[in-house]
Amino acid sequence: MVYDAFLLVSFGGPEGQDEVLPFLENVTRGRGIPRERLESVAEHYRHFGGVSPINAQCRALIEALRPELDLPIYWGNRNWHPFLADTVRQMRADGVRRALAFVTSPFGSYSSCRQYLDDIARARADAGPDAPEIDKIRHYHDHPGYIAPHADAVHAALEALPSRMNARLVFTAHSIPTSMNAASGPGGAGRYAAQLRETAALVAAEAAPELPWDLVWQSRSGPPQVPWLEPDVNDHLEALAADGVTEVVVSPIGFISDHLEVVWDLDVEARNTAARLGLAYERAATPGHDPRFVTMIRQLVDERVLAHSNVRHALGTVPTWDYCPADCCVPPKRA
């Protein structure tokens, strides 16, 4: 397959106090979220000056990719500048005919995969009949270039604990409604949680095979009557302390970089919970623009460009594919 551009697709985030509420309104549009709930979440952003780290991390990743890719690089977000629709219009104006899109989520579900496909489709429709074709790169939850940086970060965090004598690994990812998880994968196969369990197992096996580990969830945002994946990381820390665990390393394997959910939910809330419980607490780093992660992206591009080579970098057994079927990760029904 011949591609003439690379497109980084991400979530987006505000970069100033006056951008916080408009950004959150974009994120929640059509969901009927009360204003007071938006104001509550806005305080998380204001704690960091109204700036989400995600855009700066995308810029750093793009700069790291430039020497690796022999393609012009574009960047578009779902929820904030640079908006994906604007980027696709620019690609059309630049004469791009076919682009390969890398989404900053390794996993499969409606919100982490299918919704990005829908975003791309809308952006192409908005750009008009000469819009470039855009193919999304496959999931990469078990790619060595994703596993190794997470594993090294866990190992470094363990080294920072006082003793490791009674340590536990706690892997976290963004919670989603249980119905969304059940619908993830072709025909609905719980693919989101299955991929994350595999990522956790691979990271634990490489970083500290002698230690017990758990997969838990963070950043729930839905109404209380809707079931979401559990347990929450803070509830889990309570349970570990009650069981006599004294040291924890929390590794956000569901994130490629330190999104606001990482720096607020783990570095502020979960850290405060651990301090209250008397738990020694270390948070492992995310890949960011680790050279192995950057090489992974180039390898994923090569996979698609050189499809005849049959080279596929994967450490696990949960399958991935290049093109999602129509019944994969169907959108949730909203009340």
mmCIF file with all atom_site columns, C-alpha atoms in Angstrom, residues 163-260:
data_model
loop_
_atom_site.group_PDB
_atom_site.id
_atom_site.type_symbol
_atom_site.label_atom_id
_atom_site.label_alt_id
_atom_site.label_comp_id
_atom_site.label_asym_id
_atom_site.label_entity_id
_atom_site.label_seq_id
_atom_site.pdbx_PDB_ins_code
_atom_site.Cartn_x
_atom_site.Cartn_y
_atom_site.Cartn_z
_atom_site.occupancy
_atom_site.B_iso_or_equiv
_atom_site.pdbx_formal_charge
_atom_site.auth_seq_id
_atom_site.auth_comp_id
_atom_site.auth_asym_id
_atom_site.auth_atom_id
_atom_site.pdbx_PDB_model_num
ATOM 1  C CA . SER A 1 163 ? 12.022  -2.316  50.739 1.00 0.00 ? 163 SER A CA 1
ATOM 2  C CA . ARG A 1 164 ? 9.934   -4.242  48.142 1.00 0.00 ? 164 ARG A CA 1
ATOM 3  C CA . MET A 1 165 ? 9.372   -6.789  50.918 1.00 0.00 ? 165 MET A CA 1
ATOM 4  C CA . ASN A 1 166 ? 5.585   -6.523  50.724 1.00 0.00 ? 166 ASN A CA 1
ATOM 5  C CA . ALA A 1 167 ? 5.028   -4.797  47.388 1.00 0.00 ? 167 ALA A CA 1
ATOM 6  C CA . ARG A 1 168 ? 2.155   -5.062  44.940 1.00 0.00 ? 168 ARG A CA 1
ATOM 7  C CA . LEU A 1 169 ? 1.906   -4.008  41.317 1.00 0.00 ? 169 LEU A CA 1
ATOM 8  C CA . VAL A 1 170 ? -1.302  -2.164  40.463 1.00 0.00 ? 170 VAL A CA 1
ATOM 9  C CA . PHE A 1 171 ? -1.968  -1.606  36.757 1.00 0.00 ? 171 PHE A CA 1
ATOM 10 C CA . THR A 1 172 ? -4.555  0.999   35.812 1.00 0.00 ? 172 THR A CA 1
ATOM 11 C CA . ALA A 1 173 ? -6.527  2.012   32.738 1.00 0.00 ? 173 ALA A CA 1
ATOM 12 C CA . HIS A 1 174 ? -9.431  4.332   32.005 1.00 0.00 ? 174 HIS A CA 1
ATOM 13 C CA . SER A 1 175 ? -12.679 2.752   33.152 1.00 0.00 ? 175 SER A CA 1
ATOM 14 C CA . ILE A 1 176 ? -15.537 2.462   30.663 1.00 0.00 ? 176 ILE A CA 1
ATOM 15 C CA . PRO A 1 177 ? -19.152 1.315   31.059 1.00 0.00 ? 177 PRO A CA 1
ATOM 16 C CA . THR A 1 178 ? -19.386 -2.466  31.368 1.00 0.00 ? 178 THR A CA 1
ATOM 17 C CA . SER A 1 179 ? -21.768 -2.456  28.396 1.00 0.00 ? 179 SER A CA 1
ATOM 18 C CA . MET A 1 180 ? -19.111 -0.715  26.278 1.00 0.00 ? 180 MET A CA 1
ATOM 19 C CA . ASN A 1 181 ? -16.533 -3.283  27.312 1.00 0.00 ? 181 ASN A CA 1
ATOM 20 C CA . ALA A 1 182 ? -18.927 -6.120  26.492 1.00 0.00 ? 182 ALA A CA 1
ATOM 21 C CA . ALA A 1 183 ? -19.456 -4.635  23.015 1.00 0.00 ? 183 ALA A CA 1
ATOM 22 C CA . SER A 1 184 ? -15.734 -4.200  22.314 1.00 0.00 ? 184 SER A CA 1
ATOM 23 C CA . GLY A 1 185 ? -14.324 -6.455  19.629 1.00 0.00 ? 185 GLY A CA 1
ATOM 24 C CA . PRO A 1 186 ? -16.066 -8.127  16.667 1.00 0.00 ? 186 PRO A CA 1
ATOM 25 C CA . GLY A 1 187 ? -19.562 -9.108  17.679 1.00 0.00 ? 187 GLY A CA 1
ATOM 26 C CA . GLY A 1 188 ? -18.863 -8.009  21.269 1.00 0.00 ? 188 GLY A CA 1
ATOM 27 C CA . ALA A 1 189 ? -16.100 -9.948  22.959 1.00 0.00 ? 189 ALA A CA 1
ATOM 28 C CA . GLY A 1 190 ? -14.917 -7.844  25.907 1.00 0.00 ? 190 GLY A CA 1
ATOM 29 C CA . ARG A 1 191 ? -11.802 -7.032  23.916 1.00 0.00 ? 191 ARG A CA 1
ATOM 30 C CA . TYR A 1 192 ? -10.933 -3.857  25.861 1.00 0.00 ? 192 TYR A CA 1
ATOM 31 C CA . ALA A 1 193 ? -10.471 -5.565  29.236 1.00 0.00 ? 193 ALA A CA 1
ATOM 32 C CA . ALA A 1 194 ? -8.898  -8.630  27.587 1.00 0.00 ? 194 ALA A CA 1
ATOM 33 C CA . GLN A 1 195 ? -6.239  -6.513  25.874 1.00 0.00 ? 195 GLN A CA 1
ATOM 34 C CA . LEU A 1 196 ? -5.488  -4.659  29.090 1.00 0.00 ? 196 LEU A CA 1
ATOM 35 C CA . ARG A 1 197 ? -5.170  -7.882  31.077 1.00 0.00 ? 197 ARG A CA 1
ATOM 36 C CA . GLU A 1 198 ? -2.706  -9.104  28.471 1.00 0.00 ? 198 GLU A CA 1
ATOM 37 C CA . THR A 1 199 ? -0.721  -5.845  28.605 1.00 0.00 ? 199 THR A CA 1
ATOM 38 C CA . ALA A 1 200 ? -0.597  -6.057  32.405 1.00 0.00 ? 200 ALA A CA 1
ATOM 39 C CA . ALA A 1 201 ? 0.557   -9.667  32.330 1.00 0.00 ? 201 ALA A CA 1
ATOM 40 C CA . LEU A 1 202 ? 3.282   -8.931  29.797 1.00 0.00 ? 202 LEU A CA 1
ATOM 41 C CA . VAL A 1 203 ? 4.591   -5.895  31.698 1.00 0.00 ? 203 VAL A CA 1
ATOM 42 C CA . ALA A 1 204 ? 4.526   -7.746  35.029 1.00 0.00 ? 204 ALA A CA 1
ATOM 43 C CA . ALA A 1 205 ? 6.334   -10.758 33.569 1.00 0.00 ? 205 ALA A CA 1
ATOM 44 C CA . GLU A 1 206 ? 9.106   -8.548  32.194 1.00 0.00 ? 206 GLU A CA 1
ATOM 45 C CA . ALA A 1 207 ? 9.423   -6.147  35.134 1.00 0.00 ? 207 ALA A CA 1
ATOM 46 C CA . ALA A 1 208 ? 8.856   -8.242  38.263 1.00 0.00 ? 208 ALA A CA 1
ATOM 47 C CA . PRO A 1 209 ? 7.587   -11.784 37.675 1.00 0.00 ? 209 PRO A CA 1
ATOM 48 C CA . GLU A 1 210 ? 7.929   -12.576 41.381 1.00 0.00 ? 210 GLU A CA 1
ATOM 49 C CA . LEU A 1 211 ? 5.347   -9.983  42.473 1.00 0.00 ? 211 LEU A CA 1
ATOM 50 C CA . PRO A 1 212 ? 1.542   -10.254 42.527 1.00 0.00 ? 212 PRO A CA 1
ATOM 51 C CA . TRP A 1 213 ? -0.344  -7.777  40.402 1.00 0.00 ? 213 TRP A CA 1
ATOM 52 C CA . ASP A 1 214 ? -3.856  -6.476  39.809 1.00 0.00 ? 214 ASP A CA 1
ATOM 53 C CA . LEU A 1 215 ? -5.642  -4.660  36.987 1.00 0.00 ? 215 LEU A CA 1
ATOM 54 C CA . VAL A 1 216 ? -7.886  -1.870  38.252 1.00 0.00 ? 216 VAL A CA 1
ATOM 55 C CA . TRP A 1 217 ? -9.601  1.186   36.792 1.00 0.00 ? 217 TRP A CA 1
ATOM 56 C CA . GLN A 1 218 ? -9.557  4.950   37.081 1.00 0.00 ? 218 GLN A CA 1
ATOM 57 C CA . SER A 1 219 ? -11.168 8.148   35.796 1.00 0.00 ? 219 SER A CA 1
ATOM 58 C CA . ARG A 1 220 ? -14.795 7.001   35.884 1.00 0.00 ? 220 ARG A CA 1
ATOM 59 C CA . SER A 1 221 ? -17.065 9.824   34.712 1.00 0.00 ? 221 SER A CA 1
ATOM 60 C CA . GLY A 1 222 ? -20.529 8.321   34.241 1.00 0.00 ? 222 GLY A CA 1
ATOM 61 C CA . PRO A 1 223 ? -23.701 8.536   36.342 1.00 0.00 ? 223 PRO A CA 1
ATOM 62 C CA . PRO A 1 224 ? -23.697 6.254   39.391 1.00 0.00 ? 224 PRO A CA 1
ATOM 63 C CA . GLN A 1 225 ? -26.593 4.114   38.140 1.00 0.00 ? 225 GLN A CA 1
ATOM 64 C CA . VAL A 1 226 ? -24.594 2.998   35.076 1.00 0.00 ? 226 VAL A CA 1
ATOM 65 C CA . PRO A 1 227 ? -22.191 0.097   35.807 1.00 0.00 ? 227 PRO A CA 1
ATOM 66 C CA . TRP A 1 228 ? -18.552 0.795   34.903 1.00 0.00 ? 228 TRP A CA 1
ATOM 67 C CA . LEU A 1 229 ? -15.496 -1.438  35.103 1.00 0.00 ? 229 LEU A CA 1
ATOM 68 C CA . GLU A 1 230 ? -14.343 -1.842  38.711 1.00 0.00 ? 230 GLU A CA 1
ATOM 69 C CA . PRO A 1 231 ? -12.608 -1.691  41.124 1.00 0.00 ? 231 PRO A CA 1
ATOM 70 C CA . ASP A 1 232 ? -11.547 1.922   41.174 1.00 0.00 ? 232 ASP A CA 1
ATOM 71 C CA . VAL A 1 233 ? -7.866  2.390   41.998 1.00 0.00 ? 233 VAL A CA 1
ATOM 72 C CA . ASN A 1 234 ? -8.620  4.232   45.245 1.00 0.00 ? 234 ASN A CA 1
ATOM 73 C CA . ASP A 1 235 ? -11.004 1.528   46.451 1.00 0.00 ? 235 ASP A CA 1
ATOM 74 C CA . HIS A 1 236 ? -8.395  -1.062  45.556 1.00 0.00 ? 236 HIS A CA 1
ATOM 75 C CA . LEU A 1 237 ? -5.710  0.699   47.574 1.00 0.00 ? 237 LEU A CA 1
ATOM 76 C CA . GLU A 1 238 ? -8.080  0.587   50.552 1.00 0.00 ? 238 GLU A CA 1
ATOM 77 C CA . ALA A 1 239 ? -8.506  -3.177  50.075 1.00 0.00 ? 239 ALA A CA 1
ATOM 78 C CA . LEU A 1 240 ? -4.757  -3.775  49.728 1.00 0.00 ? 240 LEU A CA 1
ATOM 79 C CA . ALA A 1 241 ? -4.009  -1.851  52.916 1.00 0.00 ? 241 ALA A CA 1
ATOM 80 C CA . ALA A 1 242 ? -6.668  -3.853  54.753 1.00 0.00 ? 242 ALA A CA 1
ATOM 81 C CA . ASP A 1 243 ? -4.946  -7.047  53.540 1.00 0.00 ? 243 ASP A CA 1
ATOM 82 C CA . GLY A 1 244 ? -1.615  -5.938  54.961 1.00 0.00 ? 244 GLY A CA 1
ATOM 83 C CA . VAL A 1 245 ? 0.116   -4.725  51.779 1.00 0.00 ? 245 VAL A CA 1
ATOM 84 C CA . THR A 1 246 ? 2.529   -1.921  52.663 1.00 0.00 ? 246 THR A CA 1
ATOM 85 C CA . GLU A 1 247 ? 4.033   -0.861  49.298 1.00 0.00 ? 247 GLU A CA 1
ATOM 86 C CA . VAL A 1 248 ? 2.510   -0.328  45.863 1.00 0.00 ? 248 VAL A CA 1
ATOM 87 C CA . VAL A 1 249 ? 3.690   0.599   42.400 1.00 0.00 ? 249 VAL A CA 1
ATOM 88 C CA . VAL A 1 250 ? 0.891   1.984   40.233 1.00 0.00 ? 250 VAL A CA 1
ATOM 89 C CA . SER A 1 251 ? 1.487   1.672   36.495 1.00 0.00 ? 251 SER A CA 1
ATOM 90 C CA . PRO A 1 252 ? -0.912  3.429   34.060 1.00 0.00 ? 252 PRO A CA 1
ATOM 91 C CA . ILE A 1 253 ? -0.635  0.860   31.260 1.00 0.00 ? 253 ILE A CA 1
ATOM 92 C CA . GLY A 1 254 ? -3.796  2.209   29.646 1.00 0.00 ? 254 GLY A CA 1
ATOM 93 C CA . PHE A 1 255 ? -2.014  5.443   28.669 1.00 0.00 ? 255 PHE A CA 1
ATOM 94 C CA . ILE A 1 256 ? 0.833   6.119   26.261 1.00 0.00 ? 256 ILE A CA 1
ATOM 95 C CA . SER A 1 257 ? 1.805   9.337   28.062 1.00 0.00 ? 257 SER A CA 1
ATOM 96 C CA . ASP A 1 258 ? 1.024   11.357  31.182 1.00 0.00 ? 258 ASP A CA 1
ATOM 97 C CA . HIS A 1 259 ? -2.453  12.598  30.316 1.00 0.00 ? 259 HIS A CA 1
ATOM 98 C CA . LEU A 1 260 ? -4.337  14.752  32.803 1.00 0.00 ? 260 LEU A CA 1
#
